[in-house]
CSV table of C-alpha atoms in Angstrom, one decimal:
chain,number,residue,atom,x,y,z
A,1,THR,CA,103.4,109.5,114.4
A,2,GLN,CA,102.2,106.1,113.9
A,3,LEU,CA,104.7,103.0,114.6
A,4,LEU,CA,104.6,99.6,113.3
A,5,GLU,CA,106.5,97.6,115.8
A,6,GLN,CA,107.5,93.7,114.8
A,7,SER,CA,108.7,91.0,116.8
A,8,PRO,CA,110.8,89.2,116.9
A,9,GLN,CA,113.4,91.1,115.3
A,10,PHE,CA,115.7,87.9,114.4
A,11,LEU,CA,114.6,84.5,114.1
A,12,SER,CA,116.9,81.5,113.2
A,13,ILE,CA,115.2,78.4,113.2
A,14,GLN,CA,115.9,74.9,111.6
A,15,GLU,CA,114.0,73.8,108.3
A,16,GLY,CA,110.8,72.1,109.0
A,17,GLU,CA,110.0,74.1,112.2
A,18,ASN,CA,106.8,76.5,112.3
A,19,LEU,CA,106.8,80.2,113.2
A,20,THR,CA,105.2,83.3,113.7
A,21,VAL,CA,105.7,87.1,113.3
A,22,TYR,CA,103.7,90.1,114.9
A,23,CYS,CA,103.2,93.4,113.7
A,24,ASN,CA,101.6,95.7,116.4
A,25,SER,CA,100.2,99.2,116.2
A,26,SER,CA,98.5,101.6,118.5
A,27,SER,CA,97.0,103.1,115.4
A,28,VAL,CA,94.0,101.7,113.4
A,29,PHE,CA,95.1,101.0,109.5
A,30,SER,CA,92.6,100.6,106.7
A,31,SER,CA,94.9,97.8,105.2
A,32,LEU,CA,98.0,96.1,105.9
A,33,GLN,CA,100.6,94.6,103.8
A,34,TRP,CA,103.4,92.0,104.2
A,35,TYR,CA,106.5,92.2,102.1
A,36,ARG,CA,109.5,90.2,101.9
A,37,GLN,CA,113.1,91.5,101.1
A,38,GLU,CA,116.1,89.3,100.2
A,39,PRO,CA,119.7,90.4,100.4
A,40,GLY,CA,120.4,93.2,97.7
A,41,GLU,CA,117.1,93.5,96.5
A,42,GLY,CA,113.7,95.6,96.9
A,43,PRO,CA,111.0,94.5,99.2
A,44,VAL,CA,108.4,92.1,97.2
A,45,LEU,CA,104.6,92.1,98.0
A,46,LEU,CA,103.2,89.2,99.4
A,47,VAL,CA,99.9,90.0,100.6
A,48,THR,CA,97.3,92.5,101.4
A,49,VAL,CA,94.7,92.3,104.1
A,50,VAL,CA,91.7,94.8,104.4
A,51,THR,CA,89.0,93.4,106.7
A,52,GLY,CA,89.2,93.4,110.3
A,53,GLY,CA,89.7,89.4,111.2
A,54,GLU,CA,90.6,88.9,107.6
A,55,VAL,CA,92.9,85.2,107.2
A,56,LYS,CA,94.8,84.7,104.0
A,57,LYS,CA,96.7,81.7,103.0
A,58,LEU,CA,99.6,81.8,100.3
A,59,LYS,CA,101.0,78.1,100.5
A,60,ARG,CA,102.5,77.6,103.8
A,61,LEU,CA,102.1,81.1,104.8
A,62,THR,CA,99.0,82.3,106.9
A,63,PHE,CA,98.2,86.1,107.4
A,64,GLN,CA,95.8,87.5,109.6
A,65,PHE,CA,94.6,91.1,110.2
A,66,GLY,CA,93.5,91.5,113.9
A,67,ASP,CA,89.9,92.4,114.5
A,68,ALA,CA,90.4,96.0,115.4
A,69,ARG,CA,92.7,96.5,112.5
A,70,LYS,CA,95.9,97.5,115.0
A,71,ASP,CA,98.0,94.4,114.5
A,72,SER,CA,98.5,91.6,112.0
A,73,SER,CA,100.6,88.1,112.2
A,74,LEU,CA,102.3,86.1,109.4
A,75,HIS,CA,102.6,82.3,110.4
A,76,ILE,CA,104.8,80.1,108.3
A,77,THR,CA,104.3,76.4,108.5
A,78,ALA,CA,107.3,73.9,107.8
A,79,ALA,CA,109.7,76.5,107.0
A,80,GLN,CA,112.0,76.1,104.1
A,81,PRO,CA,115.6,77.8,103.4
A,82,GLY,CA,113.8,79.7,100.4
A,83,ASP,CA,111.7,81.4,103.2
A,84,THR,CA,114.8,83.3,104.5
A,85,GLY,CA,114.8,87.4,104.1
A,86,LEU,CA,113.7,90.1,105.8
A,87,TYR,CA,110.0,90.4,106.5
A,88,LEU,CA,108.2,93.7,106.6
A,89,CYS,CA,104.5,94.9,107.4
A,90,ALA,CA,103.2,98.1,106.2
A,91,GLY,CA,100.0,99.7,107.3
A,92,GLN,CA,98.2,102.0,105.3
A,93,ASN,CA,95.8,104.8,106.5
A,94,SER,CA,93.3,106.0,104.1
A,95,GLY,CA,93.2,109.8,105.5
A,96,GLY,CA,95.0,112.3,103.5
A,97,TYR,CA,98.7,112.1,104.1
A,98,GLN,CA,100.2,110.0,101.7
A,99,LYS,CA,102.0,107.7,103.7
A,100,VAL,CA,102.7,104.0,104.2
A,101,THR,CA,104.2,103.1,107.4
A,102,PHE,CA,106.6,100.3,107.3
A,103,GLY,CA,107.5,98.1,110.4
A,104,THR,CA,110.9,97.6,112.0
A,105,GLY,CA,111.1,94.2,110.3
A,106,THR,CA,111.8,90.6,111.1
A,107,LYS,CA,114.9,88.9,109.9
A,108,LEU,CA,114.2,85.1,109.5
A,109,GLN,CA,116.9,82.6,108.7
A,110,VAL,CA,115.9,79.0,108.1
A,111,ILE,CA,118.9,76.6,108.4
A,112,PRO,CA,119.0,73.6,106.2
B,1,ASN,CA,110.4,93.1,82.7
B,2,ALA,CA,112.5,95.8,84.1
B,3,GLY,CA,110.0,97.2,86.4
B,4,VAL,CA,112.0,99.9,88.8
B,5,THR,CA,115.5,100.3,87.8
B,6,GLN,CA,117.9,102.2,90.2
B,7,THR,CA,121.1,103.8,89.3
B,8,PRO,CA,123.9,103.5,90.6
B,9,LYS,CA,123.9,100.7,92.9
B,10,PHE,CA,126.7,101.8,95.0
B,11,ARG,CA,128.3,105.1,95.6
B,12,VAL,CA,130.9,106.4,98.1
B,13,LEU,CA,130.7,110.1,98.8
B,14,LYS,CA,132.7,112.5,100.8
B,15,THR,CA,131.2,114.7,103.3
B,16,GLY,CA,130.0,117.8,101.5
B,17,GLN,CA,129.9,116.3,97.9
B,18,SER,CA,126.5,116.3,96.0
B,19,MET,CA,125.0,113.5,93.7
B,20,THR,CA,121.8,112.5,92.0
B,21,LEU,CA,120.1,109.0,92.6
B,22,LEU,CA,118.1,108.0,89.1
B,23,CYS,CA,114.9,105.8,89.1
B,24,ALA,CA,113.2,104.4,86.3
B,25,GLN,CA,110.0,102.6,86.0
B,26,ASP,CA,108.4,101.0,82.9
B,27,MET,CA,105.0,100.5,84.2
B,28,ASN,CA,103.1,103.8,83.3
B,29,HIS,CA,102.6,104.1,87.4
B,30,GLU,CA,101.4,107.6,88.6
B,31,TYR,CA,103.1,107.3,92.1
B,32,MET,CA,106.6,107.2,93.0
B,33,TYR,CA,108.4,107.4,96.3
B,34,TRP,CA,112.0,107.5,97.6
B,35,TYR,CA,112.8,105.8,100.9
B,36,ARG,CA,115.7,105.1,103.1
B,37,GLN,CA,116.2,101.8,104.9
B,38,ASP,CA,118.6,101.9,108.1
B,39,PRO,CA,119.1,98.9,110.4
B,40,GLY,CA,116.0,98.3,113.0
B,41,MET,CA,114.3,101.4,111.6
B,42,GLY,CA,112.1,99.6,108.8
B,43,LEU,CA,111.6,102.0,105.5
B,44,ARG,CA,111.3,105.7,106.0
B,45,LEU,CA,109.6,108.0,103.3
B,46,ILE,CA,111.7,110.6,102.2
B,47,HIS,CA,109.8,112.1,99.1
B,48,TYR,CA,107.1,111.1,97.0
B,49,SER,CA,105.2,112.1,93.9
B,50,VAL,CA,101.6,111.6,92.9
B,51,GLY,CA,102.1,112.5,89.2
B,52,GLU,CA,104.3,113.9,86.5
B,53,GLY,CA,105.5,117.4,87.4
B,54,THR,CA,104.6,117.1,91.6
B,55,THR,CA,106.5,116.2,94.4
B,56,ALA,CA,105.8,116.2,98.0
B,57,LYS,CA,107.9,115.9,101.2
B,58,GLY,CA,107.9,112.5,103.5
B,59,GLU,CA,108.8,111.6,106.8
B,60,VAL,CA,112.4,112.4,106.7
B,61,PRO,CA,112.8,115.2,103.8
B,62,ASP,CA,115.6,117.3,105.3
B,63,GLY,CA,119.0,117.4,103.3
B,64,TYR,CA,117.2,115.9,100.1
B,65,ASN,CA,115.5,117.5,96.9
B,66,VAL,CA,113.6,115.7,94.2
B,67,SER,CA,112.1,116.2,90.7
B,68,ARG,CA,109.5,114.3,88.4
B,69,LEU,CA,109.9,116.2,84.9
B,70,LYS,CA,109.2,112.8,83.2
B,71,LYS,CA,106.6,110.4,84.5
B,72,GLN,CA,108.8,107.3,84.2
B,73,ASN,CA,111.6,109.0,86.0
B,74,PHE,CA,111.9,110.2,90.0
B,75,LEU,CA,115.4,112.1,90.5
B,76,LEU,CA,116.8,112.0,94.3
B,77,GLY,CA,119.4,114.8,95.0
B,78,LEU,CA,121.7,115.3,97.8
B,79,GLU,CA,123.0,118.8,97.7
B,80,SER,CA,125.5,118.5,100.5
B,81,ALA,CA,126.1,114.9,101.6
B,82,ALA,CA,126.5,114.2,105.3
B,83,PRO,CA,127.5,111.2,107.3
B,84,SER,CA,124.1,110.7,108.7
B,85,GLN,CA,122.8,110.2,104.7
B,86,THR,CA,124.5,106.8,104.7
B,87,SER,CA,121.8,104.3,104.1
B,88,VAL,CA,120.3,102.3,101.3
B,89,TYR,CA,118.0,104.1,99.2
B,90,PHE,CA,115.0,102.4,97.7
B,91,CYS,CA,112.9,103.8,94.9
B,92,ALA,CA,109.4,102.7,94.5
B,93,SER,CA,106.0,103.2,92.2
B,94,SER,CA,102.5,102.4,92.5
B,95,ARG,CA,99.8,102.2,90.1
B,96,GLY,CA,97.6,104.0,92.6
B,97,ALA,CA,97.6,105.7,96.2
B,98,SER,CA,99.8,103.4,98.3
B,99,ARG,CA,97.6,104.7,101.3
B,100,LEU,CA,94.5,102.8,99.9
B,101,GLY,CA,96.5,99.2,99.7
B,102,GLU,CA,98.0,99.7,96.2
B,103,PRO,CA,101.0,97.5,96.1
B,104,GLN,CA,104.2,99.5,95.9
B,105,HIS,CA,106.8,97.9,93.3
B,106,PHE,CA,110.5,98.4,94.5
B,107,GLY,CA,113.6,98.9,92.8
B,108,ASP,CA,116.9,96.9,94.3
B,109,GLY,CA,118.2,100.0,96.2
B,110,THR,CA,121.2,102.1,96.0
B,111,ARG,CA,123.8,101.5,99.0
B,112,LEU,CA,125.3,105.0,99.6
B,113,SER,CA,128.2,105.7,102.1
B,114,ILE,CA,129.6,109.1,103.1
B,115,LEU,CA,132.6,109.7,104.4
């Protein structure tokens, strides 16, 4: 069974601070996605990373895929209240089983 | 654009009752999925479908059944609800195989409580 552990589980910070969320596994993934989920809604895709060592930037969000494709991180610069939500990483394995492994989630609260 | 629509949004059942959750997508996606979301456990795959008329078991299929008679609809059934099935249920769809990195599009969920 593939597991994706996210840390921290909860994070409460002041507006303007920087933060990093980690997504770790002992398994290798062919690609990895990050989703954000707001209360009462379903997850929405933020980014997909497919190459070991890849770095993608989405405005104030920076995503990195580990060299060994077992881990990933999400860094937010100058957090804003609109960044509040549940962040989920999801690993894909191109093997036969039709399964995407979702991480345990990081709940972020940005206080104005 | 409607995307993925789930009905109902909320439901309370008594133990032993049955019900069906409906998921409809208007994006002509081949793949559809049912997940449950529980605190601290992320999203766990219940059943999925790779096309009209097909279904397959996911990670936690026990106690659930599904049907995909039409490409745009994916139904999740609970034949005899148990308190352990209290959860938030999400339906998702994707154009291609999610295991190959295709993004999944989610509905807004159904909050189900079993008393």
